[in-house]
Amino acid sequence: VVVVGGGIWGCSIAYHLGRAGMSDVLVLERGELASGNTSQAAGLVGQFRASHLMASSIMETVNRLSSWQVHHGEDPGFRQVGSLKLALTEERAREIEAQVAQARRWGLDVELISPREAQARAPLLDTKDVKACAWVPTDGYAEPYTLTMALARAARSFGIRMRTHRPVTALTVKHGRIAAVETAEGPVETETAVVAAGPWVEVIGSALDLRFATVPIRHQLWVTAPIEGAPRDMPVVRAPDLSAYMRPEVGGVLLGGYERSPKSVAMAELPPSFTIEETEKDPAVLEEIGGGLMEAFPDLRAAPVIRGCAGLPTFTPDGNCLIGPVPGVPGLYLAAGCNAFGIAGALPVGQWVSELILEGRTGADTSTQAPTRFGTRYRSRRRLRTDCESIYANMYSLSKGAF
């Protein structure tokens, strides 16, 4: 098996294949491992989801990450600080109450707490506008690079090879099925390939005239200087009414969110040498997202932003991933459409792809993630872009939100 892409999804796929007993696996990465979107991720690991599949999958992820050091002998970078989801309107409060009841039925340890109890966990919070709050004690965040390297080392322990600075230029099909992965250093013959290359999947697919229902959309994060009174183990905070989130980061906070007018990107229009670090950043988005957060967390006003970053996570028209065999090309599999929860979704995605390759089916019902589910609806890239941008802009909305 050749895995195209050495981000956290590619490393997870390789790890799960090795764990299942397949060591003849090669990962090809155009830069360094974890140097693409993984390097720009917030790493939130939240189990409080609208989808039963993703809620149960990430509950299992939390269990696995919590015991990773026992089984693998190293820290995977998971910080189990808990999470708070705030309602700043009565309508949102009703939504959160319903979500808590549903999540409890699914087996998640979650409870409604008072604004004062929320402030005790996040001392920077001004509770005057907080109507309700959900508390998930087992949530947290993963340090993206640390977790990716833990997966890569575990994969290598199974004999899996990883080659960096080996960009894939094309895929070769012979006799109707995948036959080789082309690189600048020559072809790598294989009967099975997985494209897990983040925003570059559209470029790789276009070489075979394949179009995938996914669009890269810029997502920005910022890190503040240390803030007095901000505990290093402060919970992850989601404020969906502000389309924003934050978590602790080196004495300060990391904050991000979903802008109302998202910026999508066509990778084919960027130079071949483009790297994620070159993604355009827009200070106006910080003002849009940060303004609301400063109302809920007034101490942020005195905390200068010391670093910003931006990535290009791939979005789909319904907010679900694209995981599975590529129709019409036996031996070719796709793992794309992270919808900005690539870190939390890495372990389930790796397991699903491994199961599909080795067993022909997944243990869970992943039909909602099938690459074929849209049929011919998105022949128009313009329509695809519009619908994917809508998913991004409404990620936390009451009518369409996934979290």
Short mmCIF file of C-alpha atoms in Angstrom, two decimals:
data_model
loop_
_atom_site.label_atom_id
_atom_site.label_comp_id
_atom_site.label_asym_id
_atom_site.label_seq_id
_atom_site.Cartn_x
_atom_site.Cartn_y
_atom_site.Cartn_z
CA VAL A 1 0.00 0.00 0.00
CA VAL A 2 1.25 3.50 -0.85
CA VAL A 3 -0.17 6.30 1.29
CA VAL A 4 0.08 9.69 -0.38
CA GLY A 5 0.41 12.29 2.36
CA GLY A 6 2.35 12.30 5.61
CA GLY A 7 0.02 14.42 7.71
CA ILE A 8 -1.83 13.06 10.70
CA TRP A 9 -4.35 11.19 8.52
CA GLY A 10 -1.68 9.55 6.39
CA CYS A 11 0.33 8.53 9.45
CA SER A 12 -2.81 7.20 11.14
CA ILE A 13 -3.72 5.12 8.08
CA ALA A 14 -0.20 3.68 7.99
CA TYR A 15 -0.28 2.96 11.72
CA HIS A 16 -3.62 1.17 11.53
CA LEU A 17 -2.52 -0.91 8.56
CA GLY A 18 0.62 -1.92 10.49
CA ARG A 19 -1.39 -2.65 13.64
CA ALA A 20 -3.60 -4.95 11.56
CA GLY A 21 -0.57 -6.90 10.37
CA MET A 22 0.33 -5.26 7.06
CA SER A 23 3.91 -4.00 7.06
CA ASP A 24 4.39 -3.54 3.29
CA VAL A 25 3.30 0.10 3.45
CA LEU A 26 5.06 3.21 2.14
CA VAL A 27 4.10 6.78 3.10
CA LEU A 28 5.13 9.51 0.65
CA GLU A 29 5.17 13.12 1.87
CA ARG A 30 5.95 16.20 -0.25
CA GLY A 31 7.63 17.98 2.70
CA GLU A 32 8.28 16.87 6.26
CA LEU A 33 5.80 14.75 8.18
CA ALA A 34 3.02 16.92 9.65
CA SER A 35 4.17 19.96 7.65
CA GLY A 36 0.87 20.56 5.84
CA ASN A 37 -2.51 21.34 7.40
CA THR A 38 -1.59 19.30 10.46
CA SER A 39 0.97 21.95 11.40
CA GLN A 40 -1.70 24.67 11.45
CA ALA A 41 -4.39 22.81 13.40
CA ALA A 42 -5.87 23.74 16.78
CA GLY A 43 -6.06 20.06 17.71
CA LEU A 44 -9.42 20.18 19.51
CA VAL A 45 -10.72 16.76 20.53
CA GLY A 46 -14.41 17.15 21.26
CA GLN A 47 -16.89 14.33 21.71
CA PHE A 48 -19.99 16.54 21.84
CA ARG A 49 -21.16 16.04 18.24
CA ALA A 50 -24.38 16.19 16.28
CA SER A 51 -23.51 12.94 14.47
CA HIS A 52 -23.74 9.65 16.37
CA LEU A 53 -20.98 8.16 14.21
CA MET A 54 -18.53 10.95 14.98
CA ALA A 55 -19.54 11.21 18.64
CA SER A 56 -19.00 7.50 19.25
CA SER A 57 -15.80 7.45 17.16
CA ILE A 58 -14.23 10.33 19.05
CA MET A 59 -15.32 8.86 22.38
CA GLU A 60 -13.25 5.83 21.39
CA THR A 61 -10.43 8.16 20.31
CA VAL A 62 -10.37 9.72 23.77
CA ASN A 63 -10.17 6.27 25.36
CA ARG A 64 -7.28 5.31 23.08
CA LEU A 65 -5.35 8.54 23.58
CA SER A 66 -5.80 8.35 27.35
CA SER A 67 -4.14 4.92 27.38
CA TRP A 68 -1.63 5.53 24.57
CA GLN A 69 1.37 5.93 26.86
CA VAL A 70 0.60 2.65 28.62
CA HIS A 71 0.47 0.75 25.33
CA HIS A 72 3.14 2.60 23.33
CA GLY A 73 5.47 4.03 25.93
CA GLU A 74 5.25 7.69 24.93
CA ASP A 75 3.13 10.77 25.46
CA PRO A 76 0.81 11.31 22.45
CA GLY A 77 0.31 14.98 23.32
CA PHE A 78 -3.30 14.63 24.49
CA ARG A 79 -4.23 17.22 27.11
CA GLN A 80 -7.47 16.16 28.81
CA VAL A 81 -8.51 19.55 30.17
CA GLY A 82 -12.24 19.15 29.55
CA SER A 83 -14.44 21.45 27.48
CA LEU A 84 -17.13 24.06 27.97
CA LYS A 85 -19.79 24.87 25.40
CA LEU A 86 -21.44 28.22 26.11
CA ALA A 87 -24.92 29.43 25.20
CA LEU A 88 -25.21 33.22 24.99
CA THR A 89 -28.83 33.22 23.78
CA GLU A 90 -31.98 31.49 24.99
CA GLU A 91 -32.34 29.67 21.67
CA ARG A 92 -28.81 28.31 21.96
CA ALA A 93 -29.48 27.28 25.55
CA ARG A 94 -32.43 25.17 24.41
CA GLU A 95 -30.26 23.60 21.72
CA ILE A 96 -27.52 22.73 24.22
CA GLU A 97 -30.04 21.21 26.63
CA ALA A 98 -31.35 18.97 23.84
CA GLN A 99 -27.80 18.08 22.75
CA VAL A 100 -26.81 17.13 26.29
CA ALA A 101 -29.81 14.80 26.58
CA GLN A 102 -28.94 13.18 23.25
CA ALA A 103 -25.24 12.82 24.08
CA ARG A 104 -26.08 11.16 27.38
CA ARG A 105 -28.17 8.60 25.51
CA TRP A 106 -25.07 7.91 23.41
CA GLY A 107 -23.05 7.30 26.59
CA LEU A 108 -21.09 10.56 26.82
CA ASP A 109 -20.19 11.95 30.23
CA VAL A 110 -21.64 15.47 29.85
CA GLU A 111 -23.65 17.73 32.11
CA LEU A 112 -25.27 21.13 32.22
CA ILE A 113 -23.56 23.42 34.71
CA SER A 114 -24.26 26.93 35.94
CA PRO A 115 -22.42 30.01 34.64
CA ARG A 116 -20.70 30.31 38.02
CA GLU A 117 -19.47 26.72 37.78
CA ALA A 118 -18.22 27.45 34.26
CA GLN A 119 -16.33 30.50 35.54
CA ALA A 120 -14.70 28.37 38.22
CA ARG A 121 -13.23 26.22 35.43
CA ALA A 122 -12.41 29.15 33.12
CA PRO A 123 -11.63 32.12 35.38
CA LEU A 124 -11.34 34.55 32.45
CA LEU A 125 -15.04 34.11 31.61
CA ASP A 126 -17.48 36.98 32.22
CA THR A 127 -20.76 35.21 32.96
CA LYS A 128 -23.19 38.10 32.49
CA ASP A 129 -24.40 36.88 29.07
CA VAL A 130 -24.06 33.13 29.65
CA LYS A 131 -27.48 31.44 29.57
CA ALA A 132 -26.34 27.81 29.79
CA CYS A 133 -23.21 25.73 29.62
CA ALA A 134 -22.33 22.12 28.84
CA TRP A 135 -19.31 20.55 30.53
CA VAL A 136 -17.51 17.51 29.10
CA PRO A 137 -14.76 16.53 31.57
CA THR A 138 -13.03 14.02 29.26
CA ASP A 139 -12.63 16.38 26.27
CA GLY A 140 -9.41 18.22 25.54
CA TYR A 141 -6.95 18.89 22.75
CA ALA A 142 -4.02 17.11 21.16
CA GLU A 143 -0.78 18.76 20.19
CA PRO A 144 -0.91 18.02 16.44
CA TYR A 145 2.81 17.51 15.81
CA THR A 146 3.31 15.39 18.93
CA LEU A 147 0.40 13.08 18.08
CA THR A 148 1.46 12.74 14.44
CA MET A 149 4.99 11.81 15.45
CA ALA A 150 3.64 9.27 17.95
CA LEU A 151 1.59 7.66 15.16
CA ALA A 152 4.58 7.72 12.79
CA ARG A 153 6.91 6.07 15.32
CA ALA A 154 4.33 3.42 16.13
CA ALA A 155 3.87 2.78 12.39
CA ARG A 156 7.62 2.43 11.89
CA SER A 157 7.73 -0.10 14.71
CA PHE A 158 5.56 -2.32 12.48
CA GLY A 159 8.08 -2.01 9.64
CA ILE A 160 6.29 0.70 7.72
CA ARG A 161 8.50 3.02 5.64
CA MET A 162 8.10 6.78 5.35
CA ARG A 163 9.78 8.96 2.72
CA THR A 164 9.74 12.72 3.07
CA HIS A 165 10.41 15.31 0.35
CA ARG A 166 8.89 12.89 -2.17
CA PRO A 167 6.01 14.76 -3.83
CA VAL A 168 3.63 12.62 -5.84
CA THR A 169 3.19 13.94 -9.37
CA ALA A 170 0.61 11.52 -10.77
CA LEU A 171 -1.12 8.17 -10.44
CA THR A 172 -0.83 5.45 -13.07
CA VAL A 173 -3.71 3.17 -14.01
CA LYS A 174 -3.17 0.01 -16.06
CA HIS A 175 -5.79 -2.52 -17.10
CA GLY A 176 -8.40 -0.47 -15.27
CA ARG A 177 -6.81 -0.41 -11.80
CA ILE A 178 -4.15 1.50 -9.90
CA ALA A 179 -0.67 0.35 -10.92
CA ALA A 180 1.82 2.95 -9.69
CA VAL A 181 2.34 6.23 -7.88
CA GLU A 182 4.56 8.61 -9.82
CA THR A 183 7.22 10.71 -8.09
CA ALA A 184 10.07 12.90 -9.31
CA GLU A 185 12.42 10.05 -8.46
CA GLY A 186 10.46 7.54 -10.51
CA PRO A 187 7.36 5.40 -10.16
CA VAL A 188 6.46 3.31 -7.13
CA GLU A 189 4.55 0.25 -8.30
CA THR A 190 1.58 -0.70 -6.15
CA GLU A 191 -1.84 -2.29 -6.42
CA THR A 192 -3.27 -0.14 -3.64
CA ALA A 193 -2.91 3.59 -3.03
CA VAL A 194 -4.56 5.96 -0.58
CA VAL A 195 -4.70 9.67 -1.34
CA ALA A 196 -4.64 11.48 2.01
CA ALA A 197 -2.97 14.67 0.85
CA GLY A 198 -5.25 17.35 2.30
CA PRO A 199 -5.86 20.20 -0.15
CA TRP A 200 -3.61 18.56 -2.75
CA VAL A 201 -6.10 15.72 -3.34
CA GLU A 202 -7.75 17.74 -6.10
CA VAL A 203 -4.41 18.21 -7.90
CA ILE A 204 -3.54 14.52 -7.64
CA GLY A 205 -7.03 13.47 -8.70
CA SER A 206 -7.08 15.80 -11.71
CA ALA A 207 -4.22 13.80 -13.27
CA LEU A 208 -6.77 10.98 -13.70
CA ASP A 209 -9.61 13.39 -14.48
CA LEU A 210 -11.09 12.61 -11.06
CA ARG A 211 -13.10 15.28 -9.27
CA PHE A 212 -13.69 14.99 -5.56
CA ALA A 213 -16.47 16.86 -3.73
CA THR A 214 -14.15 18.80 -1.48
CA VAL A 215 -12.85 22.38 -1.42
CA PRO A 216 -9.90 23.82 0.57
CA ILE A 217 -11.00 26.77 2.72
CA ARG A 218 -8.68 28.96 4.74
CA HIS A 219 -8.94 28.61 8.51
CA GLN A 220 -7.02 30.97 10.79
CA LEU A 221 -5.78 30.69 14.38
CA TRP A 222 -4.06 33.13 16.71
CA VAL A 223 -2.03 32.76 19.90
CA THR A 224 -1.90 35.47 22.56
CA ALA A 225 0.86 36.44 24.94
CA PRO A 226 0.59 34.93 28.43
CA ILE A 227 -2.45 36.17 30.37
CA GLU A 228 -2.38 36.64 34.12
CA GLY A 229 -4.96 34.39 35.73
CA ALA A 230 -5.21 32.01 32.78
CA PRO A 231 -4.61 28.51 34.11
CA ARG A 232 -2.49 26.26 31.92
CA ASP A 233 -5.12 23.55 32.30
CA MET A 234 -8.03 25.82 31.34
CA PRO A 235 -10.70 23.88 29.42
CA VAL A 236 -11.32 24.17 25.73
CA VAL A 237 -14.11 26.74 25.31
CA ARG A 238 -16.56 26.80 22.42
CA ALA A 239 -18.82 29.81 22.00
CA PRO A 240 -20.97 28.88 18.99
CA ASP A 241 -22.99 32.11 19.17
CA LEU A 242 -19.69 33.87 18.40
CA SER A 243 -18.56 31.20 15.89
CA ALA A 244 -15.40 30.98 17.99
CA TYR A 245 -13.36 28.66 20.19
CA MET A 246 -10.25 28.84 22.33
CA ARG A 247 -7.93 26.67 24.36
CA PRO A 248 -4.87 27.20 26.58
CA GLU A 249 -1.51 27.70 24.88
CA VAL A 250 1.76 28.38 26.75
CA GLY A 251 0.24 30.64 29.41
CA GLY A 252 -1.99 32.44 26.95
CA VAL A 253 -4.77 31.20 24.71
CA LEU A 254 -5.13 29.92 21.18
CA LEU A 255 -8.27 31.25 19.54
CA GLY A 256 -9.97 30.61 16.25
CA GLY A 257 -13.35 30.53 14.59
CA TYR A 258 -15.41 30.47 11.44
CA GLU A 259 -15.68 33.69 9.48
CA ARG A 260 -18.93 34.69 7.82
CA SER A 261 -17.33 35.17 4.37
CA PRO A 262 -14.86 32.29 4.02
CA LYS A 263 -12.06 32.24 1.47
CA SER A 264 -11.78 29.09 -0.64
CA VAL A 265 -8.75 28.21 -2.72
CA ALA A 266 -8.17 26.42 -6.03
CA MET A 267 -4.93 24.49 -5.57
CA ALA A 268 -4.35 24.21 -9.33
CA GLU A 269 -3.97 27.99 -9.45
CA LEU A 270 -1.15 28.00 -6.87
CA PRO A 271 2.49 27.33 -7.79
CA PRO A 272 3.67 23.72 -7.42
CA SER A 273 6.11 24.85 -4.73
CA PHE A 274 3.32 26.28 -2.54
CA THR A 275 3.50 25.37 1.15
CA ILE A 276 0.78 25.71 3.79
CA GLU A 277 2.83 28.35 5.62
CA GLU A 278 2.27 30.63 2.61
CA THR A 279 -1.51 30.65 3.10
CA GLU A 280 -2.71 34.23 3.08
CA LYS A 281 -3.62 35.64 6.50
CA ASP A 282 -6.24 38.34 7.08
CA PRO A 283 -6.11 40.47 10.26
CA ALA A 284 -9.71 41.56 9.65
CA VAL A 285 -10.86 38.03 10.48
CA LEU A 286 -9.15 38.32 13.88
CA GLU A 287 -11.17 41.48 14.51
CA GLU A 288 -14.37 39.69 13.47
CA ILE A 289 -13.82 36.62 15.64
CA GLY A 290 -11.86 38.22 18.47
CA GLY A 291 -14.33 41.03 19.01
CA GLY A 292 -17.05 38.75 20.32
CA LEU A 293 -14.64 36.71 22.41
CA MET A 294 -13.42 39.86 24.14
CA GLU A 295 -16.96 40.50 25.35
CA ALA A 296 -17.13 37.07 26.95
CA PHE A 297 -13.46 37.10 28.03
CA PRO A 298 -12.56 40.75 28.76
CA ASP A 299 -8.96 39.95 29.75
CA LEU A 300 -8.25 39.16 26.10
CA ARG A 301 -8.25 42.92 25.42
CA ALA A 302 -4.95 43.25 27.28
CA ALA A 303 -3.37 40.19 25.66
CA PRO A 304 -1.55 40.98 22.40
CA VAL A 305 -1.56 38.41 19.66
CA ILE A 306 1.99 37.15 19.22
CA ARG A 307 1.47 34.60 16.47
CA GLY A 308 -1.04 33.79 13.77
CA CYS A 309 -1.27 30.89 11.39
CA ALA A 310 -3.54 29.67 8.62
CA GLY A 311 -4.20 26.34 6.96
CA LEU A 312 -6.39 24.99 4.17
CA PRO A 313 -8.60 22.26 5.64
CA THR A 314 -10.85 20.64 3.06
CA PHE A 315 -14.62 20.96 3.35
CA THR A 316 -17.46 18.97 1.81
CA PRO A 317 -21.03 20.08 1.00
CA ASP A 318 -22.53 18.23 3.99
CA GLY A 319 -19.74 18.49 6.58
CA ASN A 320 -18.89 14.78 6.45
CA CYS A 321 -15.62 13.25 5.29
CA LEU A 322 -14.82 11.53 1.99
CA ILE A 323 -13.56 8.11 3.05
CA GLY A 324 -13.54 5.06 0.82
CA PRO A 325 -12.71 3.50 -2.54
CA VAL A 326 -12.66 5.79 -5.57
CA PRO A 327 -15.32 4.58 -8.02
CA GLY A 328 -13.99 3.37 -11.35
CA VAL A 329 -10.41 2.93 -10.16
CA PRO A 330 -9.98 -0.35 -8.26
CA GLY A 331 -7.20 -0.18 -5.71
CA LEU A 332 -7.47 3.59 -5.20
CA TYR A 333 -8.83 4.97 -1.91
CA LEU A 334 -9.58 8.50 -0.77
CA ALA A 335 -9.26 10.07 2.69
CA ALA A 336 -10.22 13.74 2.42
CA GLY A 337 -12.70 16.33 3.63
CA CYS A 338 -11.56 16.78 7.21
CA ASN A 339 -13.97 19.74 7.72
CA ALA A 340 -11.53 21.22 10.27
CA PHE A 341 -11.68 18.31 12.70
CA GLY A 342 -8.76 16.41 11.22
CA ILE A 343 -6.93 15.88 14.50
CA ALA A 344 -9.94 14.51 16.38
CA GLY A 345 -10.90 12.39 13.38
CA ALA A 346 -7.44 10.96 12.68
CA LEU A 347 -7.76 7.69 14.60
CA PRO A 348 -11.22 6.71 13.30
CA VAL A 349 -10.28 7.65 9.73
CA GLY A 350 -7.10 5.58 9.94
CA GLN A 351 -9.05 2.61 11.22
CA TRP A 352 -11.81 2.93 8.60
CA VAL A 353 -9.37 3.10 5.70
CA SER A 354 -7.37 0.16 7.05
CA GLU A 355 -10.56 -1.91 7.38
CA LEU A 356 -11.68 -1.01 3.86
CA ILE A 357 -8.34 -2.05 2.36
CA LEU A 358 -7.91 -5.26 4.33
CA GLU A 359 -11.50 -6.40 4.84
CA GLY A 360 -13.54 -4.56 2.23
CA ARG A 361 -15.82 -2.98 4.83
CA THR A 362 -15.72 -0.92 8.01
CA GLY A 363 -16.81 -2.09 11.44
CA ALA A 364 -19.02 1.00 11.80
CA ASP A 365 -21.64 2.23 9.34
CA THR A 366 -19.63 4.83 7.43
CA SER A 367 -22.04 5.22 4.49
CA THR A 368 -22.39 8.92 5.38
CA GLN A 369 -18.66 9.31 4.56
CA ALA A 370 -18.72 7.54 1.16
CA PRO A 371 -17.11 9.53 -1.69
CA THR A 372 -19.98 8.46 -3.99
CA ARG A 373 -22.83 9.89 -1.91
CA PHE A 374 -23.25 13.09 -3.95
CA GLY A 375 -23.66 11.32 -7.28
CA THR A 376 -23.45 13.82 -10.15
CA ARG A 377 -24.72 16.76 -8.12
CA TYR A 378 -21.43 18.64 -8.21
CA ARG A 379 -20.41 18.69 -11.83
CA SER A 380 -20.25 22.45 -11.36
CA ARG A 381 -17.24 23.50 -9.27
CA ARG A 382 -18.95 26.81 -8.62
CA ARG A 383 -21.89 25.09 -6.93
CA LEU A 384 -19.51 22.86 -4.99
CA ARG A 385 -17.52 25.85 -3.78
CA THR A 386 -20.67 27.71 -2.73
CA ASP A 387 -22.04 24.77 -0.74
CA CYS A 388 -18.70 24.01 0.95
CA GLU A 389 -18.27 27.67 1.92
CA SER A 390 -21.78 27.58 3.41
CA ILE A 391 -20.82 24.58 5.56
CA TYR A 392 -17.78 26.49 6.81
CA ALA A 393 -19.66 29.72 7.55
CA ASN A 394 -22.43 27.82 9.37
CA MET A 395 -20.24 25.38 11.29
CA TYR A 396 -21.65 26.62 14.61
CA SER A 397 -25.05 27.84 13.41
CA LEU A 398 -28.26 26.73 15.07
CA SER A 399 -29.78 25.40 11.85
CA LYS A 400 -26.76 23.63 10.31
CA GLY A 401 -24.08 23.40 12.96
CA ALA A 402 -22.09 20.21 13.47
CA PHE A 403 -20.84 21.02 16.98
#
